[in-house]
Tab-separated table of C-alpha atoms in Angstrom:
chain	number	residue	atom	x	y	z
C	217	MET	CA	33.480	71.964	-10.421
C	218	ILE	CA	32.603	72.949	-6.622
C	219	GLU	CA	34.067	76.749	-6.816
C	220	HIS	CA	34.673	77.005	-3.019
C	221	ALA	CA	37.397	75.413	-0.808
C	222	TRP	CA	35.425	75.075	1.641
C	223	LEU	CA	32.499	73.239	0.084
C	224	ARG	CA	34.530	71.248	-1.303
C	225	GLU	CA	36.064	69.779	1.775
C	226	ILE	CA	32.612	68.751	2.965
C	227	ALA	CA	31.151	68.177	-0.035
C	228	ALA	CA	32.426	63.974	0.080
C	229	ASP	CA	31.423	63.986	3.785
C	230	ILE	CA	27.954	64.528	2.771
C	231	ALA	CA	27.269	63.195	-0.811
C	232	TYR	CA	26.884	66.054	-2.545
C	233	THR	CA	27.507	66.586	-6.387
C	234	PRO	CA	25.972	70.046	-7.787
C	235	SER	CA	23.774	69.599	-10.400
C	236	TYR	CA	23.815	70.901	-14.218
C	237	MET	CA	21.836	73.935	-13.295
C	238	ALA	CA	24.106	74.920	-9.959
C	239	GLU	CA	27.427	74.436	-11.949
C	240	GLU	CA	29.200	77.599	-12.105
C	241	LEU	CA	26.830	79.205	-9.411
C	242	PRO	CA	28.598	79.306	-6.594
C	243	ILE	CA	25.612	80.365	-3.703
C	244	SER	CA	23.296	77.889	-5.844
C	245	GLN	CA	25.727	75.141	-4.941
C	246	ALA	CA	25.751	76.121	-1.178
C	247	ILE	CA	22.086	75.881	-1.613
C	248	GLU	CA	22.025	72.806	-2.627
C	249	ALA	CA	24.427	71.058	-0.167
C	250	ALA	CA	22.694	72.807	2.329
C	251	GLN	CA	19.556	70.246	1.408
C	252	GLN	CA	21.946	67.801	0.768
C	253	PHE	CA	23.262	67.797	4.427
C	254	VAL	CA	19.648	68.583	5.755
C	255	GLU	CA	18.251	65.498	3.888
C	256	VAL	CA	21.352	62.766	5.025
C	257	PHE	CA	21.580	64.704	8.460
C	258	ASP	CA	20.133	61.438	9.767
C	259	THR	CA	22.840	59.093	8.716
C	260	LEU	CA	26.177	61.789	9.441
C	261	ASP	CA	28.874	61.289	12.045
C	262	THR	CA	28.588	63.513	14.730
C	263	SER	CA	32.216	64.593	13.449
C	264	VAL	CA	31.022	65.501	9.827
C	265	VAL	CA	28.039	67.982	11.561
C	266	GLN	CA	31.624	68.911	13.782
C	267	LYS	CA	33.571	69.427	10.350
C	268	THR	CA	30.575	71.052	8.455
C	269	PHE	CA	30.207	73.765	10.682
C	270	ARG	CA	33.651	74.385	11.255
C	271	VAL	CA	34.095	74.628	7.921
C	272	LEU	CA	31.236	76.813	7.367
C	273	GLU	CA	32.397	79.206	10.100
C	274	ASP	CA	36.365	79.439	8.517
C	275	ALA	CA	34.455	80.277	5.361
C	276	LEU	CA	32.228	83.207	7.136
C	277	ARG	CA	35.114	84.174	9.013
C	278	ASP	CA	38.250	84.059	6.953
C	279	GLY	CA	37.106	83.599	3.371
C	280	THR	CA	36.387	86.089	0.380
C	281	GLU	CA	32.767	87.886	-0.426
C	282	GLN	CA	31.968	85.709	-2.464
C	283	GLU	CA	33.010	82.830	-0.378
C	284	LYS	CA	30.968	84.212	2.649
C	285	ASP	CA	28.000	85.234	0.692
C	286	ALA	CA	28.238	81.445	-0.695
C	287	ALA	CA	28.336	80.305	2.785
C	288	ALA	CA	25.747	82.675	4.227
C	289	THR	CA	23.198	83.466	1.850
C	290	GLY	CA	23.407	79.785	0.224
C	291	PHE	CA	23.839	77.356	2.900
C	292	LEU	CA	22.539	79.405	6.308
C	293	GLU	CA	19.821	80.435	4.735
C	294	SER	CA	18.645	76.999	3.358
C	295	VAL	CA	19.355	75.263	7.088
C	296	LEU	CA	16.868	77.943	8.338
C	297	SER	CA	14.696	77.231	6.140
C	298	ALA	CA	14.707	73.892	6.221
C	299	TRP	CA	14.335	74.424	10.459
C	300	ASP	CA	10.980	76.038	8.826
C	301	ARG	CA	9.490	73.143	7.541
C	302	GLY	CA	10.297	71.223	10.615
C	303	PHE	CA	14.061	70.359	10.297
C	304	ASP	CA	15.573	69.944	14.059
C	305	LEU	CA	18.041	72.843	14.005
C	306	GLU	CA	18.341	72.664	17.918
C	307	SER	CA	20.031	69.663	17.740
C	308	ILE	CA	22.727	70.372	15.785
C	309	TRP	CA	22.979	73.918	17.024
C	310	GLN	CA	26.289	73.350	19.526
C	311	HIS	CA	27.788	72.988	16.158
C	312	VAL	CA	27.681	75.587	14.530
C	313	GLY	CA	30.092	79.096	15.453
C	314	PRO	CA	29.721	82.161	17.034
C	315	GLU	CA	30.005	84.375	12.850
C	316	SER	CA	27.140	81.499	11.910
C	317	ARG	CA	24.665	81.921	14.770
C	318	GLU	CA	25.469	85.773	14.360
C	319	TYR	CA	24.190	85.407	10.668
C	320	CYS	CA	21.139	83.284	11.576
C	321	ILE	CA	20.066	85.648	14.412
C	322	ALA	CA	20.587	88.612	11.973
C	323	TRP	CA	18.423	86.482	9.106
C	324	ASN	CA	15.649	85.664	11.878
C	325	GLU	CA	15.601	89.364	12.828
C	326	PHE	CA	15.369	90.870	9.204
C	327	THR	CA	12.708	88.363	7.832
C	328	GLY	CA	10.479	88.327	10.917
C	329	VAL	CA	10.918	85.344	12.517
C	330	PRO	CA	11.120	84.911	16.279
C	331	THR	CA	14.338	83.683	17.628
C	332	PRO	CA	14.179	80.851	20.153
C	333	GLU	CA	16.091	81.311	23.777
C	334	TRP	CA	18.209	78.244	22.713
C	335	MET	CA	19.960	80.213	19.836
C	336	ARG	CA	20.047	83.128	21.574
C	337	SER	CA	22.395	80.919	24.394
C	338	ILE	CA	25.679	81.985	24.702
C	339	ASP	CA	26.696	78.721	25.723
C	340	VAL	CA	25.853	76.734	22.783
C	341	GLY	CA	28.069	76.632	19.681
C	342	SER	CA	31.592	75.814	20.844
C	343	GLY	CA	31.601	73.229	17.797
């Protein structure tokens, strides 16, 4: 069973089902969901991408601490990791909300990853 409502809301859209290993672990579920999102991204309608990051933003802004941790540590860090391996994060950045962008930039700074100018632009991220 998927633990958090925000993750349940996007799971069907990205064809995500938790593995046996992640069944009871919300952060692991978010990691797997992000990996699935990246894997199927090229097949997703723009509305699904927008919904994914809107729901994620809502969790970061209004969720419980556990939901915020799963959204940030699980989903966002996994998407950033995929970017390190070649995923085109810039193509979806316009859909990433302000709390999510702030987290991603802070994570880059914490890990020593240079943050490109397009990530810092205030013109993107309207969702």
